[in-house]
mmCIF file with all atom_site columns, C-alpha atoms in Angstrom:
data_model
loop_
_atom_site.group_PDB
_atom_site.id
_atom_site.type_symbol
_atom_site.label_atom_id
_atom_site.label_alt_id
_atom_site.label_comp_id
_atom_site.label_asym_id
_atom_site.label_entity_id
_atom_site.label_seq_id
_atom_site.pdbx_PDB_ins_code
_atom_site.Cartn_x
_atom_site.Cartn_y
_atom_site.Cartn_z
_atom_site.occupancy
_atom_site.B_iso_or_equiv
_atom_site.pdbx_formal_charge
_atom_site.auth_seq_id
_atom_site.auth_comp_id
_atom_site.auth_asym_id
_atom_site.auth_atom_id
_atom_site.pdbx_PDB_model_num
ATOM 1   C CA . ALA A 1 1   ? 62.805 53.840 61.828 1.00 77.00 ? 1   ALA A CA 1
ATOM 2   C CA . GLN A 1 2   ? 60.587 50.827 61.489 1.00 84.00 ? 2   GLN A CA 1
ATOM 3   C CA . SER A 1 3   ? 56.817 51.222 61.602 1.00 91.00 ? 3   SER A CA 1
ATOM 4   C CA . VAL A 1 4   ? 53.701 49.225 60.822 1.00 95.00 ? 4   VAL A CA 1
ATOM 5   C CA . ALA A 1 5   ? 50.227 50.548 60.081 1.00 96.00 ? 5   ALA A CA 1
ATOM 6   C CA . GLN A 1 6   ? 47.005 48.596 60.140 1.00 97.00 ? 6   GLN A CA 1
ATOM 7   C CA . PRO A 1 7   ? 44.554 51.222 58.937 1.00 96.00 ? 7   PRO A CA 1
ATOM 8   C CA . GLU A 1 8   ? 41.376 49.408 59.957 1.00 96.00 ? 8   GLU A CA 1
ATOM 9   C CA . ASP A 1 9   ? 40.500 48.832 63.602 1.00 95.00 ? 9   ASP A CA 1
ATOM 10  C CA . GLN A 1 10  ? 37.800 46.397 62.563 1.00 97.00 ? 10  GLN A CA 1
ATOM 11  C CA . VAL A 1 11  ? 36.806 44.438 59.480 1.00 98.00 ? 11  VAL A CA 1
ATOM 12  C CA . ASN A 1 12  ? 33.369 42.906 59.087 1.00 98.00 ? 12  ASN A CA 1
ATOM 13  C CA . VAL A 1 13  ? 32.673 40.207 56.522 1.00 98.00 ? 13  VAL A CA 1
ATOM 14  C CA . ALA A 1 14  ? 29.979 37.630 55.925 1.00 98.00 ? 14  ALA A CA 1
ATOM 15  C CA . GLU A 1 15  ? 30.837 33.957 56.129 1.00 98.00 ? 15  GLU A CA 1
ATOM 16  C CA . GLY A 1 16  ? 31.821 32.609 52.736 1.00 97.00 ? 16  GLY A CA 1
ATOM 17  C CA . ASN A 1 17  ? 32.947 35.982 51.412 1.00 98.00 ? 17  ASN A CA 1
ATOM 18  C CA . PRO A 1 18  ? 36.581 36.864 50.783 1.00 97.00 ? 18  PRO A CA 1
ATOM 19  C CA . LEU A 1 19  ? 38.376 38.866 53.441 1.00 97.00 ? 19  LEU A CA 1
ATOM 20  C CA . THR A 1 20  ? 41.302 41.283 53.403 1.00 98.00 ? 20  THR A CA 1
ATOM 21  C CA . VAL A 1 21  ? 43.121 42.734 56.388 1.00 98.00 ? 21  VAL A CA 1
ATOM 22  C CA . LYS A 1 22  ? 45.470 45.542 55.409 1.00 98.00 ? 22  LYS A CA 1
ATOM 23  C CA . CYS A 1 23  ? 49.031 46.228 56.522 1.00 98.00 ? 23  CYS A CA 1
ATOM 24  C CA . THR A 1 24  ? 51.615 48.741 55.364 1.00 97.00 ? 24  THR A CA 1
ATOM 25  C CA . TYR A 1 25  ? 55.136 49.043 56.697 1.00 95.00 ? 25  TYR A CA 1
ATOM 26  C CA . SER A 1 26  ? 58.259 51.162 56.708 1.00 93.00 ? 26  SER A CA 1
ATOM 27  C CA . VAL A 1 27  ? 61.777 49.783 57.272 1.00 88.00 ? 27  VAL A CA 1
ATOM 28  C CA . SER A 1 28  ? 65.330 50.853 56.547 1.00 85.00 ? 28  SER A CA 1
ATOM 29  C CA . GLY A 1 29  ? 66.550 47.629 54.955 1.00 83.00 ? 29  GLY A CA 1
ATOM 30  C CA . ASN A 1 30  ? 64.813 44.647 53.422 1.00 85.00 ? 30  ASN A CA 1
ATOM 31  C CA . PRO A 1 31  ? 61.682 43.649 55.328 1.00 88.00 ? 31  PRO A CA 1
ATOM 32  C CA . TYR A 1 32  ? 60.745 40.456 57.063 1.00 92.00 ? 32  TYR A CA 1
ATOM 33  C CA . LEU A 1 33  ? 56.967 40.515 57.452 1.00 94.00 ? 33  LEU A CA 1
ATOM 34  C CA . PHE A 1 34  ? 54.753 38.406 59.676 1.00 96.00 ? 34  PHE A CA 1
ATOM 35  C CA . TRP A 1 35  ? 51.078 37.920 60.428 1.00 98.00 ? 35  TRP A CA 1
ATOM 36  C CA . TYR A 1 36  ? 49.897 36.649 63.802 1.00 97.00 ? 36  TYR A CA 1
ATOM 37  C CA . VAL A 1 37  ? 46.406 35.895 65.093 1.00 97.00 ? 37  VAL A CA 1
ATOM 38  C CA . GLN A 1 38  ? 45.125 36.224 68.649 1.00 96.00 ? 38  GLN A CA 1
ATOM 39  C CA . TYR A 1 39  ? 42.019 34.402 69.788 1.00 92.00 ? 39  TYR A CA 1
ATOM 40  C CA . PRO A 1 40  ? 40.245 35.544 72.986 1.00 86.00 ? 40  PRO A CA 1
ATOM 41  C CA . ASN A 1 41  ? 42.289 34.932 76.146 1.00 80.00 ? 41  ASN A CA 1
ATOM 42  C CA . ARG A 1 42  ? 45.106 33.343 74.175 1.00 83.00 ? 42  ARG A CA 1
ATOM 43  C CA . GLY A 1 43  ? 48.604 34.244 73.143 1.00 86.00 ? 43  GLY A CA 1
ATOM 44  C CA . LEU A 1 44  ? 49.507 35.107 69.581 1.00 93.00 ? 44  LEU A CA 1
ATOM 45  C CA . GLN A 1 45  ? 49.818 32.378 66.982 1.00 95.00 ? 45  GLN A CA 1
ATOM 46  C CA . PHE A 1 46  ? 51.941 32.613 63.858 1.00 95.00 ? 46  PHE A CA 1
ATOM 47  C CA . LEU A 1 47  ? 50.023 32.563 60.552 1.00 96.00 ? 47  LEU A CA 1
ATOM 48  C CA . LEU A 1 48  ? 52.549 33.260 57.809 1.00 96.00 ? 48  LEU A CA 1
ATOM 49  C CA . LYS A 1 49  ? 55.632 35.237 56.855 1.00 94.00 ? 49  LYS A CA 1
ATOM 50  C CA . TYR A 1 50  ? 57.395 36.840 53.918 1.00 94.00 ? 50  TYR A CA 1
ATOM 51  C CA . ILE A 1 51  ? 61.163 36.577 53.798 1.00 90.00 ? 51  ILE A CA 1
ATOM 52  C CA . THR A 1 52  ? 62.079 36.673 50.123 1.00 85.00 ? 52  THR A CA 1
ATOM 53  C CA . GLY A 1 53  ? 60.992 35.184 46.825 1.00 85.00 ? 53  GLY A CA 1
ATOM 54  C CA . ASP A 1 54  ? 57.390 34.695 45.734 1.00 88.00 ? 54  ASP A CA 1
ATOM 55  C CA . ASN A 1 55  ? 55.239 37.696 46.586 1.00 92.00 ? 55  ASN A CA 1
ATOM 56  C CA . LEU A 1 56  ? 52.241 35.509 47.427 1.00 95.00 ? 56  LEU A CA 1
ATOM 57  C CA . VAL A 1 57  ? 52.759 33.670 50.681 1.00 95.00 ? 57  VAL A CA 1
ATOM 58  C CA . LYS A 1 58  ? 50.485 30.874 51.889 1.00 95.00 ? 58  LYS A CA 1
ATOM 59  C CA . GLY A 1 59  ? 50.015 30.116 55.560 1.00 94.00 ? 59  GLY A CA 1
ATOM 60  C CA . SER A 1 60  ? 47.912 28.341 58.132 1.00 91.00 ? 60  SER A CA 1
ATOM 61  C CA . TYR A 1 61  ? 44.101 27.919 58.061 1.00 92.00 ? 61  TYR A CA 1
ATOM 62  C CA . GLY A 1 62  ? 43.815 28.897 54.381 1.00 95.00 ? 62  GLY A CA 1
ATOM 63  C CA . PHE A 1 63  ? 45.244 32.390 54.834 1.00 97.00 ? 63  PHE A CA 1
ATOM 64  C CA . GLU A 1 64  ? 47.591 33.989 52.355 1.00 97.00 ? 64  GLU A CA 1
ATOM 65  C CA . ALA A 1 65  ? 49.282 37.362 52.058 1.00 97.00 ? 65  ALA A CA 1
ATOM 66  C CA . GLU A 1 66  ? 50.588 39.397 49.184 1.00 96.00 ? 66  GLU A CA 1
ATOM 67  C CA . PHE A 1 67  ? 53.836 41.324 49.482 1.00 95.00 ? 67  PHE A CA 1
ATOM 68  C CA . ASN A 1 68  ? 53.957 44.487 47.398 1.00 95.00 ? 68  ASN A CA 1
ATOM 69  C CA . LYS A 1 69  ? 57.316 46.215 47.561 1.00 93.00 ? 69  LYS A CA 1
ATOM 70  C CA . SER A 1 70  ? 56.324 49.353 45.643 1.00 93.00 ? 70  SER A CA 1
ATOM 71  C CA . GLN A 1 71  ? 53.332 49.954 47.895 1.00 95.00 ? 71  GLN A CA 1
ATOM 72  C CA . THR A 1 72  ? 55.157 48.688 51.017 1.00 95.00 ? 72  THR A CA 1
ATOM 73  C CA . SER A 1 73  ? 52.146 46.557 51.830 1.00 97.00 ? 73  SER A CA 1
ATOM 74  C CA . PHE A 1 74  ? 51.557 43.038 53.101 1.00 97.00 ? 74  PHE A CA 1
ATOM 75  C CA . HIS A 1 75  ? 47.793 42.473 53.106 1.00 98.00 ? 75  HIS A CA 1
ATOM 76  C CA . LEU A 1 76  ? 46.322 39.316 54.619 1.00 98.00 ? 76  LEU A CA 1
ATOM 77  C CA . LYS A 1 77  ? 43.671 37.532 52.569 1.00 98.00 ? 77  LYS A CA 1
ATOM 78  C CA . LYS A 1 78  ? 41.418 34.523 52.613 1.00 98.00 ? 78  LYS A CA 1
ATOM 79  C CA . PRO A 1 79  ? 39.141 33.503 49.731 1.00 97.00 ? 79  PRO A CA 1
ATOM 80  C CA . SER A 1 80  ? 36.238 32.330 51.911 1.00 97.00 ? 80  SER A CA 1
ATOM 81  C CA . ALA A 1 81  ? 35.846 33.510 55.513 1.00 97.00 ? 81  ALA A CA 1
ATOM 82  C CA . LEU A 1 82  ? 34.690 31.279 58.357 1.00 97.00 ? 82  LEU A CA 1
ATOM 83  C CA . VAL A 1 83  ? 32.981 32.357 61.578 1.00 96.00 ? 83  VAL A CA 1
ATOM 84  C CA . SER A 1 84  ? 35.898 30.735 63.403 1.00 95.00 ? 84  SER A CA 1
ATOM 85  C CA . ASP A 1 85  ? 38.273 33.235 61.733 1.00 96.00 ? 85  ASP A CA 1
ATOM 86  C CA . SER A 1 86  ? 36.899 35.958 63.998 1.00 96.00 ? 86  SER A CA 1
ATOM 87  C CA . ALA A 1 87  ? 39.890 37.149 66.021 1.00 97.00 ? 87  ALA A CA 1
ATOM 88  C CA . LEU A 1 88  ? 42.456 39.918 66.395 1.00 96.00 ? 88  LEU A CA 1
ATOM 89  C CA . TYR A 1 89  ? 45.109 40.011 63.672 1.00 98.00 ? 89  TYR A CA 1
ATOM 90  C CA . PHE A 1 90  ? 48.528 41.604 63.974 1.00 97.00 ? 90  PHE A CA 1
ATOM 91  C CA . CYS A 1 91  ? 51.028 42.477 61.284 1.00 97.00 ? 91  CYS A CA 1
ATOM 92  C CA . ALA A 1 92  ? 54.693 42.668 62.362 1.00 95.00 ? 92  ALA A CA 1
ATOM 93  C CA . VAL A 1 93  ? 57.971 43.653 60.736 1.00 93.00 ? 93  VAL A CA 1
ATOM 94  C CA . ARG A 1 94  ? 61.693 43.242 61.211 1.00 87.00 ? 94  ARG A CA 1
ATOM 95  C CA . ASP A 1 95  ? 64.446 44.300 58.842 1.00 79.00 ? 95  ASP A CA 1
ATOM 96  C CA . ASP A 1 96  ? 67.868 42.999 57.873 1.00 74.00 ? 96  ASP A CA 1
ATOM 97  C CA . THR A 1 97  ? 69.938 45.931 59.126 1.00 73.00 ? 97  THR A CA 1
ATOM 98  C CA . GLY A 1 98  ? 71.219 43.889 62.062 1.00 64.00 ? 98  GLY A CA 1
ATOM 99  C CA . GLY A 1 99  ? 68.786 44.740 64.819 1.00 69.00 ? 99  GLY A CA 1
ATOM 100 C CA . PHE A 1 100 ? 66.291 42.297 66.218 1.00 78.00 ? 100 PHE A CA 1
ATOM 101 C CA . LYS A 1 101 ? 63.540 44.622 67.247 1.00 84.00 ? 101 LYS A CA 1
ATOM 102 C CA . THR A 1 102 ? 60.064 43.572 66.154 1.00 89.00 ? 102 THR A CA 1
ATOM 103 C CA . ILE A 1 103 ? 57.442 46.209 65.447 1.00 91.00 ? 103 ILE A CA 1
ATOM 104 C CA . PHE A 1 104 ? 53.789 45.238 65.594 1.00 94.00 ? 104 PHE A CA 1
ATOM 105 C CA . GLY A 1 105 ? 50.798 47.035 64.178 1.00 95.00 ? 105 GLY A CA 1
ATOM 106 C CA . ALA A 1 106 ? 47.938 48.068 66.438 1.00 95.00 ? 106 ALA A CA 1
ATOM 107 C CA . GLY A 1 107 ? 45.866 45.085 65.338 1.00 96.00 ? 107 GLY A CA 1
ATOM 108 C CA . THR A 1 108 ? 42.689 44.607 63.317 1.00 97.00 ? 108 THR A CA 1
ATOM 109 C CA . ARG A 1 109 ? 39.673 42.875 64.778 1.00 97.00 ? 109 ARG A CA 1
ATOM 110 C CA . LEU A 1 110 ? 37.953 40.623 62.259 1.00 97.00 ? 110 LEU A CA 1
ATOM 111 C CA . PHE A 1 111 ? 34.271 39.795 62.692 1.00 97.00 ? 111 PHE A CA 1
ATOM 112 C CA . VAL A 1 112 ? 32.815 37.097 60.450 1.00 97.00 ? 112 VAL A CA 1
ATOM 113 C CA . LYS A 1 113 ? 29.028 36.907 60.552 1.00 97.00 ? 113 LYS A CA 1
ATOM 114 C CA . ALA A 1 114 ? 27.152 33.697 59.842 1.00 95.00 ? 114 ALA A CA 1
ATOM 115 C CA . GLU B 2 1   ? 54.861 19.694 73.728 1.00 87.00 ? 1   GLU B CA 1
ATOM 116 C CA . ALA B 2 2   ? 56.755 22.746 72.497 1.00 86.00 ? 2   ALA B CA 1
ATOM 117 C CA . GLN B 2 3   ? 55.641 25.715 74.505 1.00 94.00 ? 3   GLN B CA 1
ATOM 118 C CA . VAL B 2 4   ? 56.355 29.011 76.203 1.00 97.00 ? 4   VAL B CA 1
ATOM 119 C CA . THR B 2 5   ? 55.041 29.247 79.746 1.00 97.00 ? 5   THR B CA 1
ATOM 120 C CA . GLN B 2 6   ? 54.480 32.335 81.863 1.00 97.00 ? 6   GLN B CA 1
ATOM 121 C CA . ASN B 2 7   ? 53.692 32.712 85.539 1.00 97.00 ? 7   ASN B CA 1
ATOM 122 C CA . PRO B 2 8   ? 51.607 34.057 87.036 1.00 97.00 ? 8   PRO B CA 1
ATOM 123 C CA . ARG B 2 9   ? 48.779 34.382 84.519 1.00 96.00 ? 9   ARG B CA 1
ATOM 124 C CA . TYR B 2 10  ? 47.041 37.042 86.560 1.00 97.00 ? 10  TYR B CA 1
ATOM 125 C CA . LEU B 2 11  ? 48.518 39.426 89.112 1.00 97.00 ? 11  LEU B CA 1
ATOM 126 C CA . ILE B 2 12  ? 47.098 42.334 91.065 1.00 97.00 ? 12  ILE B CA 1
ATOM 127 C CA . THR B 2 13  ? 49.623 44.350 93.044 1.00 96.00 ? 13  THR B CA 1
ATOM 128 C CA . VAL B 2 14  ? 50.164 47.762 94.565 1.00 97.00 ? 14  VAL B CA 1
ATOM 129 C CA . THR B 2 15  ? 52.377 50.609 93.478 1.00 97.00 ? 15  THR B CA 1
ATOM 130 C CA . GLY B 2 16  ? 56.003 50.115 94.421 1.00 97.00 ? 16  GLY B CA 1
ATOM 131 C CA . LYS B 2 17  ? 55.906 46.441 95.337 1.00 97.00 ? 17  LYS B CA 1
ATOM 132 C CA . LYS B 2 18  ? 58.576 44.605 93.371 1.00 97.00 ? 18  LYS B CA 1
ATOM 133 C CA . LEU B 2 19  ? 57.401 41.730 91.224 1.00 97.00 ? 19  LEU B CA 1
ATOM 134 C CA . THR B 2 20  ? 58.775 39.187 88.778 1.00 98.00 ? 20  THR B CA 1
ATOM 135 C CA . VAL B 2 21  ? 56.980 37.499 85.907 1.00 98.00 ? 21  VAL B CA 1
ATOM 136 C CA . THR B 2 22  ? 58.658 34.298 84.846 1.00 98.00 ? 22  THR B CA 1
ATOM 137 C CA . CYS B 2 23  ? 58.991 33.002 81.313 1.00 98.00 ? 23  CYS B CA 1
ATOM 138 C CA . SER B 2 24  ? 60.323 29.634 80.242 1.00 98.00 ? 24  SER B CA 1
ATOM 139 C CA . GLN B 2 25  ? 60.578 27.874 76.886 1.00 97.00 ? 25  GLN B CA 1
ATOM 140 C CA . ASN B 2 26  ? 61.382 24.247 76.100 1.00 96.00 ? 26  ASN B CA 1
ATOM 141 C CA . MET B 2 27  ? 62.391 24.650 72.430 1.00 94.00 ? 27  MET B CA 1
ATOM 142 C CA . ASN B 2 28  ? 66.072 25.500 72.991 1.00 94.00 ? 28  ASN B CA 1
ATOM 143 C CA . HIS B 2 29  ? 65.483 28.877 71.370 1.00 94.00 ? 29  HIS B CA 1
ATOM 144 C CA . GLU B 2 30  ? 68.228 31.472 71.507 1.00 93.00 ? 30  GLU B CA 1
ATOM 145 C CA . TYR B 2 31  ? 65.976 34.508 71.101 1.00 93.00 ? 31  TYR B CA 1
ATOM 146 C CA . MET B 2 32  ? 63.472 35.565 73.759 1.00 95.00 ? 32  MET B CA 1
ATOM 147 C CA . SER B 2 33  ? 61.476 38.735 74.118 1.00 96.00 ? 33  SER B CA 1
ATOM 148 C CA . TRP B 2 34  ? 58.921 40.534 76.269 1.00 97.00 ? 34  TRP B CA 1
ATOM 149 C CA . TYR B 2 35  ? 56.009 42.574 74.948 1.00 97.00 ? 35  TYR B CA 1
ATOM 150 C CA . ARG B 2 36  ? 53.180 44.515 76.457 1.00 97.00 ? 36  ARG B CA 1
ATOM 151 C CA . GLN B 2 37  ? 49.793 44.723 74.786 1.00 96.00 ? 37  GLN B CA 1
ATOM 152 C CA . ASP B 2 38  ? 47.577 47.754 75.286 1.00 94.00 ? 38  ASP B CA 1
ATOM 153 C CA . PRO B 2 39  ? 44.305 48.540 73.486 1.00 90.00 ? 39  PRO B CA 1
ATOM 154 C CA . GLY B 2 40  ? 44.851 50.543 70.328 1.00 87.00 ? 40  GLY B CA 1
ATOM 155 C CA . LEU B 2 41  ? 48.638 50.231 70.586 1.00 91.00 ? 41  LEU B CA 1
ATOM 156 C CA . GLY B 2 42  ? 49.166 46.628 69.610 1.00 91.00 ? 42  GLY B CA 1
ATOM 157 C CA . LEU B 2 43  ? 52.215 44.899 71.027 1.00 94.00 ? 43  LEU B CA 1
ATOM 158 C CA . ARG B 2 44  ? 55.243 46.933 72.019 1.00 95.00 ? 44  ARG B CA 1
ATOM 159 C CA . GLN B 2 45  ? 58.575 45.318 72.651 1.00 94.00 ? 45  GLN B CA 1
ATOM 160 C CA . ILE B 2 46  ? 60.068 45.849 76.112 1.00 97.00 ? 46  ILE B CA 1
ATOM 161 C CA . TYR B 2 47  ? 63.334 43.883 76.034 1.00 96.00 ? 47  TYR B CA 1
ATOM 162 C CA . TYR B 2 48  ? 64.795 41.066 74.021 1.00 94.00 ? 48  TYR B CA 1
ATOM 163 C CA . SER B 2 49  ? 67.675 38.656 74.373 1.00 94.00 ? 49  SER B CA 1
ATOM 164 C CA . MET B 2 50  ? 69.702 37.016 71.632 1.00 90.00 ? 50  MET B CA 1
ATOM 165 C CA . ASN B 2 51  ? 71.281 34.478 73.995 1.00 91.00 ? 51  ASN B CA 1
ATOM 166 C CA . VAL B 2 52  ? 72.457 33.895 77.558 1.00 93.00 ? 52  VAL B CA 1
ATOM 167 C CA . GLU B 2 53  ? 73.791 37.106 79.125 1.00 93.00 ? 53  GLU B CA 1
ATOM 168 C CA . VAL B 2 54  ? 72.873 39.118 75.987 1.00 92.00 ? 54  VAL B CA 1
ATOM 169 C CA . THR B 2 55  ? 69.941 41.501 76.362 1.00 94.00 ? 55  THR B CA 1
ATOM 170 C CA . ASP B 2 56  ? 68.867 44.678 74.606 1.00 93.00 ? 56  ASP B CA 1
ATOM 171 C CA . LYS B 2 57  ? 66.179 47.308 74.923 1.00 93.00 ? 57  LYS B CA 1
ATOM 172 C CA . GLY B 2 58  ? 63.047 47.316 72.834 1.00 91.00 ? 58  GLY B CA 1
ATOM 173 C CA . ASP B 2 59  ? 60.834 50.340 72.347 1.00 90.00 ? 59  ASP B CA 1
ATOM 174 C CA . VAL B 2 60  ? 59.432 50.673 75.885 1.00 95.00 ? 60  VAL B CA 1
ATOM 175 C CA . PRO B 2 61  ? 62.082 49.492 78.389 1.00 97.00 ? 61  PRO B CA 1
ATOM 176 C CA . GLU B 2 62  ? 61.574 52.161 81.061 1.00 97.00 ? 62  GLU B CA 1
ATOM 177 C CA . GLY B 2 63  ? 60.547 50.703 84.407 1.00 97.00 ? 63  GLY B CA 1
ATOM 178 C CA . TYR B 2 64  ? 61.475 47.139 83.509 1.00 98.00 ? 64  TYR B CA 1
ATOM 179 C CA . LYS B 2 65  ? 64.490 44.879 83.966 1.00 98.00 ? 65  LYS B CA 1
ATOM 180 C CA . VAL B 2 66  ? 65.332 41.486 82.522 1.00 98.00 ? 66  VAL B CA 1
ATOM 181 C CA . SER B 2 67  ? 67.991 38.860 82.963 1.00 96.00 ? 67  SER B CA 1
ATOM 182 C CA . ARG B 2 68  ? 69.055 35.862 80.909 1.00 97.00 ? 68  ARG B CA 1
ATOM 183 C CA . LYS B 2 69  ? 71.144 33.565 83.051 1.00 97.00 ? 69  LYS B CA 1
ATOM 184 C CA . GLU B 2 70  ? 69.865 30.374 81.479 1.00 96.00 ? 70  GLU B CA 1
ATOM 185 C CA . LYS B 2 71  ? 68.848 29.745 77.905 1.00 96.00 ? 71  LYS B CA 1
ATOM 186 C CA . ARG B 2 72  ? 65.337 28.587 78.757 1.00 97.00 ? 72  ARG B CA 1
ATOM 187 C CA . ASN B 2 73  ? 64.363 31.363 81.189 1.00 98.00 ? 73  ASN B CA 1
ATOM 188 C CA . PHE B 2 74  ? 63.829 35.084 80.681 1.00 98.00 ? 74  PHE B CA 1
ATOM 189 C CA . PRO B 2 75  ? 62.165 36.742 83.703 1.00 98.00 ? 75  PRO B CA 1
ATOM 190 C CA . LEU B 2 76  ? 60.671 40.227 83.574 1.00 98.00 ? 76  LEU B CA 1
ATOM 191 C CA . ILE B 2 77  ? 61.249 42.317 86.694 1.00 98.00 ? 77  ILE B CA 1
ATOM 192 C CA . LEU B 2 78  ? 59.308 45.387 87.772 1.00 97.00 ? 78  LEU B CA 1
ATOM 193 C CA . GLU B 2 79  ? 61.258 46.828 90.675 1.00 96.00 ? 79  GLU B CA 1
ATOM 194 C CA . SER B 2 80  ? 58.758 49.583 91.493 1.00 97.00 ? 80  SER B CA 1
ATOM 195 C CA . PRO B 2 81  ? 55.552 49.024 89.553 1.00 97.00 ? 81  PRO B CA 1
ATOM 196 C CA . SER B 2 82  ? 53.317 51.962 88.736 1.00 97.00 ? 82  SER B CA 1
ATOM 197 C CA . PRO B 2 83  ? 49.703 52.080 87.502 1.00 97.00 ? 83  PRO B CA 1
ATOM 198 C CA . ASN B 2 84  ? 50.842 52.883 83.943 1.00 97.00 ? 84  ASN B CA 1
ATOM 199 C CA . GLN B 2 85  ? 52.402 49.425 83.829 1.00 98.00 ? 85  GLN B CA 1
ATOM 200 C CA . THR B 2 86  ? 48.963 47.841 84.066 1.00 98.00 ? 86  THR B CA 1
ATOM 201 C CA . SER B 2 87  ? 48.862 45.788 80.901 1.00 98.00 ? 87  SER B CA 1
ATOM 202 C CA . LEU B 2 88  ? 48.830 42.366 79.291 1.00 96.00 ? 88  LEU B CA 1
ATOM 203 C CA . TYR B 2 89  ? 52.348 40.979 78.999 1.00 98.00 ? 89  TYR B CA 1
ATOM 204 C CA . PHE B 2 90  ? 53.585 38.357 76.570 1.00 97.00 ? 90  PHE B CA 1
ATOM 205 C CA . CYS B 2 91  ? 56.824 36.448 76.452 1.00 97.00 ? 91  CYS B CA 1
ATOM 206 C CA . ALA B 2 92  ? 57.983 35.009 73.135 1.00 96.00 ? 92  ALA B CA 1
ATOM 207 C CA . SER B 2 93  ? 60.857 32.953 71.786 1.00 95.00 ? 93  SER B CA 1
ATOM 208 C CA . SER B 2 94  ? 62.305 31.992 68.434 1.00 93.00 ? 94  SER B CA 1
ATOM 209 C CA . SER B 2 95  ? 65.224 30.233 66.856 1.00 89.00 ? 95  SER B CA 1
ATOM 210 C CA . THR B 2 96  ? 68.102 32.242 65.384 1.00 83.00 ? 96  THR B CA 1
ATOM 211 C CA . SER B 2 97  ? 69.595 29.596 63.107 1.00 79.00 ? 97  SER B CA 1
ATOM 212 C CA . GLY B 2 98  ? 70.518 30.813 59.654 1.00 78.00 ? 98  GLY B CA 1
ATOM 213 C CA . ARG B 2 99  ? 68.836 34.153 58.983 1.00 75.00 ? 99  ARG B CA 1
ATOM 214 C CA . ALA B 2 100 ? 67.929 35.071 62.532 1.00 73.00 ? 100 ALA B CA 1
ATOM 215 C CA . GLU B 2 101 ? 65.469 37.841 61.696 1.00 75.00 ? 101 GLU B CA 1
ATOM 216 C CA . ALA B 2 102 ? 63.428 35.499 59.512 1.00 78.00 ? 102 ALA B CA 1
ATOM 217 C CA . HIS B 2 103 ? 62.126 33.274 62.263 1.00 85.00 ? 103 HIS B CA 1
ATOM 218 C CA . GLU B 2 104 ? 58.606 33.542 63.615 1.00 91.00 ? 104 GLU B CA 1
ATOM 219 C CA . GLN B 2 105 ? 58.067 33.870 67.329 1.00 94.00 ? 105 GLN B CA 1
ATOM 220 C CA . TYR B 2 106 ? 56.251 31.512 69.681 1.00 95.00 ? 106 TYR B CA 1
ATOM 221 C CA . PHE B 2 107 ? 54.201 33.282 72.321 1.00 96.00 ? 107 PHE B CA 1
ATOM 222 C CA . GLY B 2 108 ? 53.267 32.424 75.862 1.00 96.00 ? 108 GLY B CA 1
ATOM 223 C CA . PRO B 2 109 ? 49.656 32.658 77.094 1.00 94.00 ? 109 PRO B CA 1
ATOM 224 C CA . GLY B 2 110 ? 50.085 36.112 78.609 1.00 95.00 ? 110 GLY B CA 1
ATOM 225 C CA . THR B 2 111 ? 50.151 37.655 82.084 1.00 97.00 ? 111 THR B CA 1
ATOM 226 C CA . ARG B 2 112 ? 47.523 40.205 82.971 1.00 97.00 ? 112 ARG B CA 1
ATOM 227 C CA . LEU B 2 113 ? 49.012 42.664 85.444 1.00 98.00 ? 113 LEU B CA 1
ATOM 228 C CA . THR B 2 114 ? 47.053 45.264 87.373 1.00 98.00 ? 114 THR B CA 1
ATOM 229 C CA . VAL B 2 115 ? 48.904 47.841 89.472 1.00 97.00 ? 115 VAL B CA 1
ATOM 230 C CA . THR B 2 116 ? 46.741 49.849 91.873 1.00 97.00 ? 116 THR B CA 1
#
């Protein structure tokens, strides 16, 4: 069965410092991995995805994520955090076994302090 | 503007009173889905649809119904709402061209439902 774990409920970082939001997953087939961001009172917005190929994926707003197959992880990163990055971040997974269910993690709240 | 719309945005109702939350997308997407968001649980998929007249259960379908009679619309129906269905609901859509599972989803603004 598919599953996604975001081990940190909250991540605190100072503006200008690098940030990492962690995600690990479990799927039966090959994974399709996604990161979404939710700002207050808004729907989710797509940030980036891993389908195949290069393990380092670049996305919107300067975010990137590194796919690690051996560790079944897909951590979200940004070299220099902004206060405006403060939001709720969700990791999600699908696999290629023919189903179209999407499993989301519980979410990680990012606080960036000025 | 490409978008997913949901109505109503806020709804307070009583136990047992049937309700429908509408969802519409203008991107000609084949895939549509409903999720509920609860604190500490993230988003959980209720139902999804690969195309007109094709629907399937997600992880938490109990107490919900859906229909897909037109490509652009995917209403969520609660025939007898209960307090445990109080939640924030999101509709989403995506393309299925090529590798269908690889497409990101576009989300609506959410519907906050309270059942008393």
